[in-house]
Amino acid sequence: MKEKTSGREVQESPGHSRGEEVKAVLQTHDEAITAAHRLAAVLEPGAIQRDRDGAEVVPHEALAALDGSGLLGITVPVSDGGPGLGPRTLGEVARIVAAADPAIAQVPQSHFLLVDVLAVHAGPEARKRAFGDVLAGRRLGNAFAERGGQHAQDLRTRITDGLLDGVKYYTTGALTSAWIAVSALDETGRLVLALVPRAAEGVSVDTDWDMLGQRATISGTATFRRVPVEAGLRVDYAGAYEVPQQIGARAQLVHAAIEVGIAGAALRDARSYLREKARPSTEAVRSGAAAAVDDPHVRHRYGRLATRVRAAEALLDSAARTLEEVGLIPADAEAAARGSLAVAAAKAFGSEVALEAGSELFTMCGTSSAAAKYDLDRHWRNARTHSVHDPMDWKYAHIAAYELSDLLPPNHGQL
């Protein structure tokens, strides 16, 4: 079912109610990968329409398929009733889903971050309530970033006398989540995460999302007005980054996987168009090419791009395996740096390849491939929008500083 929105506040919280109930918790890597492919097969046919609809239509059916896939619970710790699957599974799941629809793949990005935060830093009440819902197929949404300050994490949101007040933007997943984790400064000025029900009084989420790409994420404005925050549902978020951590790296792994998924999708669509629709250029015909795939320049560009996409996939897998070795709680700062920098390389290179693939597609396929009916430009738009989530240049700079000067990277959530 498609539901039109007005671009304004949406009060309802469909959560998991519109999807099929999750039948069982996925227990193994192979089960999760199979579920990801099954979800991708459901999502891919509607990706173009969701891109065209943008925030005008909340993609409830696609989100219900995500919520009912069992994938939301794959990283919940064994001690909390989950399978405790690691970064290798998470990265591959995100890549597979992103190749079908990167906007839907981004919706649970912060969900997986929050599962990690809760696993390491939350008390028993928050873990019990949140993980119980997650394993039932209900999502955690985020409300971290703000507008108007010096930067996105220059927070004005406050908790005073147990009541939350603030306005957030880039709230991917919050619109249709069961819970929203809100970053705020508490009564002492310390950074915390407040876990509040999406349906709580005083919570509203708008569909004011109008971006070049990743349109179906609907990452608009969330407003919190005197929302009660239970003491047991607060998490000391500042403390998460006062010790060596891999929370940021694991969150960035999903971002990297989304970029690599976009690159693979662009290559896939280029191959299909070249084999089924493209005509050779006049110059190619003059040189003896009977079909577009016979053009030596097309072959060169496709071969080069295919190699770079495969390299991005390999780098993503390597980063995920490094995170597996380091663990969610790293032994020390050096171990944390190793994981963070491995993911930084995968994210930076994957973003470059995704942008290249989204552009090279048209060079290879010709003018007709730019027709609106094919919506092939969505690959570049999605990659461009998502890739600037955090700057690639800083990732390369941190890698070089470590390699050349033995400088540990910063211990924050963007690396």
Coordinates of N, CA and C in Angstrom, one line a residue, residues 195-361:
L195 N 16.1 6.9 24.6 CA 15.3 6.0 23.8 C 13.8 6.3 24.1
V196 N 13.1 6.8 23.1 CA 11.7 7.1 23.3 C 10.8 6.4 22.3
P197 N 9.6 6.0 22.7 CA 8.7 5.4 21.7 C 8.4 6.4 20.6
R198 N 8.3 5.9 19.4 CA 7.9 6.7 18.3 C 6.5 7.3 18.5
A199 N 5.7 6.5 19.1 CA 4.3 6.9 19.3 C 4.1 7.7 20.5
A200 N 5.1 8.1 21.2 CA 5.0 8.9 22.5 C 4.4 10.3 22.2
E201 N 3.6 10.7 23.2 CA 3.1 12.1 23.0 C 4.2 13.1 23.0
G202 N 4.1 14.1 22.1 CA 5.1 15.1 22.0 C 6.1 14.8 20.9
V203 N 6.1 13.6 20.3 CA 7.0 13.2 19.2 C 6.3 13.4 17.8
S204 N 6.9 14.1 16.9 CA 6.3 14.2 15.6 C 7.5 14.1 14.6
V205 N 7.2 13.5 13.5 CA 8.2 13.3 12.4 C 7.6 13.8 11.1
D206 N 8.3 14.7 10.5 CA 7.9 15.3 9.2 C 8.4 14.6 8.0
T207 N 7.8 14.7 6.8 CA 8.3 14.2 5.6 C 8.9 15.3 4.7
D208 N 9.5 16.3 5.4 CA 10.1 17.4 4.6 C 11.5 17.0 4.2
W209 N 11.5 16.1 3.3 CA 12.8 15.5 2.7 C 12.8 15.7 1.2
D210 N 13.7 16.5 0.7 CA 13.7 16.8 -0.7 C 15.2 16.9 -1.2
M211 N 15.7 15.7 -1.5 CA 17.1 15.6 -1.8 C 17.3 15.0 -3.2
L212 N 18.6 15.2 -3.7 CA 18.9 14.8 -5.0 C 18.8 13.3 -5.1
G213 N 19.2 12.5 -4.1 CA 19.1 11.1 -4.1 C 18.7 10.5 -2.8
Q214 N 18.8 9.2 -2.7 CA 18.3 8.5 -1.4 C 17.0 9.1 -1.0
R215 N 16.1 9.2 -1.9 CA 14.8 9.9 -1.6 C 13.9 9.2 -0.7
A216 N 13.8 7.9 -0.9 CA 12.9 7.1 -0.1 C 13.3 6.9 1.3
T217 N 14.5 7.4 1.8 CA 14.8 7.3 3.2 C 13.9 8.2 4.0
I218 N 13.4 9.3 3.4 CA 12.5 10.3 4.0 C 13.1 10.7 5.4
S219 N 14.4 11.2 5.3 CA 15.1 11.5 6.5 C 14.9 13.0 7.0
G220 N 13.6 13.3 7.3 CA 13.2 14.7 7.5 C 13.4 15.1 9.0
T221 N 12.5 16.1 9.4 CA 12.6 16.7 10.7 C 11.8 15.9 11.7
A222 N 12.5 15.7 12.9 CA 11.8 15.1 14.0 C 11.8 16.2 15.1
T223 N 10.6 16.4 15.7 CA 10.4 17.4 16.8 C 10.0 16.7 18.1
F224 N 10.6 17.1 19.2 CA 10.4 16.5 20.5 C 10.0 17.6 21.4
R225 N 8.8 17.6 21.9 CA 8.3 18.6 22.8 C 7.9 18.0 24.2
R226 N 8.7 18.2 25.2 CA 8.4 17.8 26.5 C 8.0 16.3 26.6
V227 N 8.9 15.5 25.9 CA 8.7 14.1 25.9 C 9.3 13.4 27.1
P228 N 8.6 12.7 27.9 CA 9.2 12.0 29.1 C 10.2 11.0 28.7
V229 N 11.3 11.0 29.4 CA 12.4 10.0 29.2 C 12.6 9.2 30.4
E230 N 12.3 7.9 30.3 CA 12.5 7.0 31.5 C 13.9 6.9 31.9
A231 N 14.2 6.9 33.1 CA 15.6 6.8 33.6 C 16.3 5.6 33.0
G232 N 15.6 4.4 32.9 CA 16.2 3.2 32.5 C 16.4 3.2 31.0
L233 N 15.9 4.2 30.3 CA 16.1 4.2 28.8 C 17.0 5.3 28.4
R234 N 17.9 5.7 29.3 CA 19.0 6.7 28.9 C 20.3 5.9 28.8
V235 N 21.1 6.3 27.8 CA 22.4 5.7 27.7 C 23.4 6.7 27.7
D236 N 24.5 6.5 28.4 CA 25.6 7.5 28.4 C 26.4 7.4 27.1
Y237 N 26.0 8.2 26.2 CA 26.6 8.2 24.8 C 28.0 8.8 24.8
A238 N 28.3 9.7 25.6 CA 29.6 10.3 25.7 C 30.6 9.2 26.1
G239 N 30.2 8.4 27.0 CA 31.1 7.3 27.5 C 31.5 6.3 26.4
A240 N 30.7 6.2 25.4 CA 31.0 5.3 24.3 C 32.2 5.6 23.5
Y241 N 32.6 6.9 23.5 CA 33.7 7.4 22.8 C 34.8 7.9 23.7
E242 N 34.8 7.5 25.0 CA 35.8 7.8 25.9 C 36.7 6.6 26.1
V243 N 36.4 5.5 25.4 CA 37.2 4.3 25.5 C 37.5 3.8 24.0
P244 N 38.5 3.0 23.8 CA 38.6 2.4 22.4 C 37.3 1.7 22.0
Q245 N 36.8 2.0 20.8 CA 35.5 1.5 20.4 C 35.5 1.1 18.9
Q246 N 34.6 0.3 18.6 CA 34.4 -0.1 17.2 C 32.9 0.3 16.8
I247 N 32.2 1.0 17.6 CA 30.8 1.3 17.3 C 30.8 2.2 16.0
G248 N 31.7 3.2 16.0 CA 31.7 4.0 14.8 C 32.1 3.3 13.5
A249 N 33.1 2.4 13.7 CA 33.6 1.6 12.5 C 32.5 0.7 12.0
R250 N 31.8 0.1 12.9 CA 30.7 -0.9 12.4 C 29.6 -0.1 11.8
A251 N 29.3 1.1 12.3 CA 28.3 1.9 11.6 C 28.7 2.4 10.3
Q252 N 30.0 2.7 10.1 CA 30.6 3.1 8.9 C 30.6 2.0 7.9
L253 N 30.8 0.8 8.4 CA 30.8 -0.4 7.5 C 29.5 -0.5 6.7
V254 N 28.4 -0.2 7.4 CA 27.1 -0.3 6.6 C 27.1 0.8 5.6
H255 N 27.6 2.0 5.9 CA 27.6 3.1 4.9 C 28.5 2.7 3.7
A256 N 29.6 2.0 4.0 CA 30.5 1.6 3.0 C 29.8 0.5 2.1
A257 N 29.1 -0.4 2.7 CA 28.4 -1.4 2.0 C 27.3 -0.8 1.1
I258 N 26.6 0.2 1.5 CA 25.6 0.9 0.7 C 26.3 1.4 -0.6
E259 N 27.4 2.1 -0.4 CA 28.1 2.6 -1.6 C 28.6 1.5 -2.5
V260 N 29.1 0.4 -2.0 CA 29.5 -0.7 -2.8 C 28.3 -1.3 -3.5
G261 N 27.2 -1.4 -2.8 CA 26.0 -1.9 -3.4 C 25.5 -1.1 -4.6
I262 N 25.6 0.2 -4.4 CA 25.2 1.2 -5.5 C 26.1 0.9 -6.7
A263 N 27.4 0.8 -6.5 CA 28.4 0.6 -7.6 C 28.0 -0.7 -8.3
G264 N 27.7 -1.8 -7.6 CA 27.4 -3.0 -8.2 C 26.1 -3.0 -9.0
A265 N 25.1 -2.2 -8.5 CA 23.9 -2.0 -9.2 C 24.0 -1.3 -10.5
A266 N 24.9 -0.2 -10.5 CA 25.1 0.5 -11.7 C 25.8 -0.3 -12.7
L267 N 26.8 -1.2 -12.3 CA 27.4 -2.1 -13.2 C 26.5 -3.1 -13.8
R268 N 25.6 -3.6 -12.9 CA 24.6 -4.6 -13.4 C 23.7 -4.0 -14.4
D269 N 23.2 -2.7 -14.2 CA 22.3 -2.1 -15.1 C 23.0 -1.7 -16.4
A270 N 24.3 -1.3 -16.3 CA 25.1 -1.1 -17.5 C 25.2 -2.3 -18.4
R271 N 25.5 -3.4 -17.8 CA 25.6 -4.7 -18.5 C 24.3 -5.0 -19.2
S272 N 23.2 -4.9 -18.5 CA 21.9 -5.2 -19.1 C 21.6 -4.3 -20.2
Y273 N 21.8 -3.0 -20.1 CA 21.5 -2.1 -21.1 C 22.4 -2.3 -22.3
L274 N 23.7 -2.6 -22.1 CA 24.6 -2.8 -23.2 C 24.2 -4.1 -24.0
R275 N 23.8 -5.1 -23.3 CA 23.4 -6.4 -24.0 C 22.1 -6.3 -24.6
E276 N 21.1 -5.6 -24.1 CA 19.7 -5.7 -24.5 C 19.2 -4.4 -25.3
K277 N 19.8 -3.3 -25.1 CA 19.2 -2.1 -25.6 C 20.1 -1.2 -26.4
A278 N 21.3 -1.1 -26.0 CA 22.3 -0.1 -26.6 C 22.6 -0.4 -28.1
R279 N 22.6 0.7 -28.9 CA 23.1 0.6 -30.2 C 24.6 1.0 -30.3
P280 N 25.3 0.5 -31.2 CA 26.7 1.0 -31.3 C 26.7 2.4 -31.8
S281 N 27.7 3.2 -31.5 CA 27.9 4.5 -32.0 C 28.2 4.4 -33.5
T282 N 27.9 5.5 -34.2 CA 28.2 5.6 -35.6 C 29.7 5.3 -35.8
E283 N 30.5 5.9 -35.0 CA 32.0 5.7 -35.1 C 32.4 4.2 -35.0
A284 N 31.7 3.6 -34.0 CA 32.0 2.2 -33.8 C 31.6 1.3 -35.0
V285 N 30.4 1.6 -35.6 CA 30.0 0.9 -36.7 C 31.0 1.1 -37.9
R286 N 31.5 2.3 -38.1 CA 32.4 2.5 -39.1 C 33.7 1.7 -38.9
S287 N 34.0 1.4 -37.6 CA 35.2 0.6 -37.3 C 34.9 -0.9 -37.3
G288 N 33.7 -1.3 -37.6 CA 33.4 -2.7 -37.8 C 32.6 -3.3 -36.6
A289 N 32.1 -2.5 -35.7 CA 31.4 -3.1 -34.5 C 29.9 -3.3 -35.0
A290 N 29.4 -4.5 -34.8 CA 28.0 -4.8 -35.1 C 27.1 -4.5 -34.0
A291 N 27.6 -4.4 -32.7 CA 26.8 -4.2 -31.6 C 27.6 -3.3 -30.6
A292 N 26.9 -2.7 -29.6 CA 27.5 -1.8 -28.7 C 28.6 -2.6 -27.9
V293 N 28.3 -3.9 -27.6 CA 29.3 -4.6 -26.8 C 30.5 -5.0 -27.6
D294 N 30.5 -4.8 -28.9 CA 31.7 -5.0 -29.8 C 32.6 -3.8 -29.8
D295 N 32.1 -2.7 -29.4 CA 33.0 -1.4 -29.4 C 34.1 -1.6 -28.5
P296 N 35.4 -1.5 -29.0 CA 36.5 -1.8 -28.1 C 36.6 -0.8 -26.9
H297 N 36.2 0.4 -27.2 CA 36.2 1.4 -26.1 C 35.2 1.1 -25.0
V298 N 34.0 0.6 -25.4 CA 33.0 0.2 -24.4 C 33.6 -1.0 -23.6
R299 N 34.2 -1.9 -24.3 CA 34.8 -3.1 -23.6 C 35.9 -2.6 -22.6
H300 N 36.7 -1.7 -23.0 CA 37.8 -1.2 -22.1 C 37.2 -0.5 -20.9
R301 N 36.2 0.4 -21.1 CA 35.6 1.0 -20.0 C 34.8 0.1 -19.0
Y302 N 34.1 -0.9 -19.7 CA 33.3 -1.8 -18.8 C 34.3 -2.7 -18.1
G303 N 35.4 -3.2 -18.7 CA 36.3 -4.0 -18.0 C 37.0 -3.3 -16.9
R304 N 37.4 -2.1 -17.1 CA 38.0 -1.3 -16.1 C 37.1 -1.1 -14.9
L305 N 35.8 -0.7 -15.2 CA 34.8 -0.5 -14.1 C 34.5 -1.7 -13.4
A306 N 34.3 -2.8 -14.1 CA 34.0 -4.1 -13.4 C 35.1 -4.5 -12.5
T307 N 36.4 -4.3 -12.9 CA 37.5 -4.6 -12.0 C 37.5 -3.7 -10.7
R308 N 37.2 -2.4 -10.9 CA 37.1 -1.5 -9.7 C 36.0 -1.9 -8.8
V309 N 34.8 -2.3 -9.4 CA 33.7 -2.7 -8.5 C 34.1 -3.9 -7.7
R310 N 34.7 -4.9 -8.4 CA 35.1 -6.1 -7.7 C 36.2 -5.7 -6.6
A311 N 37.0 -4.8 -6.9 CA 38.0 -4.4 -5.9 C 37.3 -3.7 -4.7
A312 N 36.3 -2.9 -4.9 CA 35.6 -2.3 -3.8 C 34.9 -3.3 -3.0
E313 N 34.3 -4.4 -3.6 CA 33.7 -5.5 -2.9 C 34.7 -6.2 -2.1
A314 N 35.9 -6.4 -2.6 CA 36.9 -7.1 -1.9 C 37.4 -6.3 -0.7
L315 N 37.5 -5.0 -0.9 CA 38.0 -4.1 0.2 C 36.9 -4.1 1.3
L316 N 35.7 -4.1 0.9 CA 34.6 -4.1 1.9 C 34.7 -5.4 2.7
D317 N 34.8 -6.5 2.1 CA 34.9 -7.8 2.8 C 36.1 -7.8 3.7
S318 N 37.2 -7.3 3.2 CA 38.4 -7.3 4.0 C 38.2 -6.4 5.3
A319 N 37.6 -5.3 5.1 CA 37.3 -4.4 6.3 C 36.4 -5.1 7.3
A320 N 35.4 -5.8 6.8 CA 34.5 -6.6 7.7 C 35.2 -7.7 8.4
R321 N 36.1 -8.3 7.8 CA 36.9 -9.4 8.4 C 37.8 -8.8 9.5
T322 N 38.4 -7.6 9.2 CA 39.2 -7.0 10.2 C 38.4 -6.6 11.5
L323 N 37.2 -6.1 11.3 CA 36.3 -5.9 12.4 C 35.9 -7.1 13.2
E324 N 35.8 -8.2 12.5 CA 35.5 -9.5 13.1 C 36.7 -9.8 14.1
E325 N 37.9 -9.6 13.6 CA 39.1 -9.9 14.4 C 39.2 -9.0 15.6
V326 N 38.9 -7.7 15.4 CA 39.0 -6.7 16.5 C 38.0 -6.9 17.5
G327 N 36.7 -7.2 17.1 CA 35.6 -7.4 18.0 C 34.9 -6.1 18.4
L328 N 33.7 -6.2 18.9 CA 32.9 -5.0 19.2 C 33.6 -4.2 20.3
I329 N 34.3 -4.9 21.2 CA 35.0 -4.2 22.3 C 36.5 -4.4 22.0
P330 N 37.2 -3.5 21.4 CA 38.6 -3.7 21.0 C 39.5 -3.8 22.3
A331 N 40.6 -4.5 22.1 CA 41.5 -4.7 23.2 C 42.2 -3.4 23.7
D332 N 42.5 -2.6 22.7 CA 43.2 -1.3 23.0 C 43.0 -0.3 21.8
A333 N 43.6 0.8 22.0 CA 43.5 1.9 21.0 C 44.1 1.5 19.6
E334 N 45.1 0.7 19.6 CA 45.7 0.3 18.4 C 44.8 -0.7 17.6
A335 N 44.2 -1.6 18.3 CA 43.2 -2.5 17.7 C 42.0 -1.7 17.1
A336 N 41.5 -0.7 17.9 CA 40.4 0.1 17.4 C 40.8 0.9 16.2
A337 N 42.0 1.4 16.2 CA 42.5 2.1 15.0 C 42.6 1.2 13.8
R338 N 43.0 0.0 13.9 CA 43.1 -0.9 12.8 C 41.7 -1.2 12.2
G339 N 40.7 -1.4 13.0 CA 39.4 -1.6 12.5 C 38.8 -0.3 11.8
S340 N 39.0 0.8 12.5 CA 38.4 2.1 12.0 C 39.0 2.4 10.6
L341 N 40.4 2.3 10.5 CA 41.0 2.7 9.3 C 40.7 1.7 8.1
A342 N 40.5 0.4 8.4 CA 40.1 -0.5 7.4 C 38.8 -0.2 6.8
V343 N 37.9 0.2 7.7 CA 36.5 0.6 7.2 C 36.6 2.0 6.4
A344 N 37.5 2.9 6.9 CA 37.6 4.2 6.3 C 38.1 4.0 4.8
A345 N 39.0 3.1 4.6 CA 39.5 2.8 3.2 C 38.4 2.2 2.4
A346 N 37.6 1.3 2.9 CA 36.5 0.7 2.1 C 35.4 1.7 1.8
K347 N 35.1 2.6 2.8 CA 34.1 3.6 2.5 C 34.6 4.6 1.5
A348 N 35.8 5.1 1.6 CA 36.3 6.2 0.7 C 36.4 5.6 -0.7
F349 N 37.0 4.4 -0.8 CA 37.2 3.9 -2.2 C 35.8 3.4 -2.8
G350 N 35.0 2.8 -1.9 CA 33.6 2.4 -2.4 C 32.8 3.6 -2.9
S351 N 32.9 4.7 -2.2 CA 32.2 5.9 -2.6 C 32.7 6.4 -4.0
E352 N 34.0 6.4 -4.2 CA 34.6 6.9 -5.5 C 34.1 6.0 -6.6
V353 N 34.1 4.7 -6.4 CA 33.7 3.7 -7.4 C 32.2 3.8 -7.7
A354 N 31.4 4.0 -6.7 CA 30.0 4.2 -6.9 C 29.7 5.4 -7.8
L355 N 30.4 6.5 -7.5 CA 30.2 7.7 -8.3 C 30.7 7.5 -9.7
E356 N 31.8 6.8 -9.9 CA 32.3 6.5 -11.2 C 31.4 5.7 -12.0
A357 N 30.9 4.6 -11.3 CA 30.0 3.7 -12.0 C 28.7 4.4 -12.5
G358 N 28.2 5.3 -11.6 CA 26.9 6.0 -12.0 C 27.1 6.9 -13.1
S359 N 28.4 7.4 -13.4 CA 28.7 8.3 -14.5 C 29.1 7.5 -15.7
E360 N 30.0 6.5 -15.6 CA 30.5 5.8 -16.7 C 29.4 5.0 -17.4
L361 N 28.4 4.7 -16.7 CA 27.2 4.0 -17.2 C 26.7 4.7 -18.5

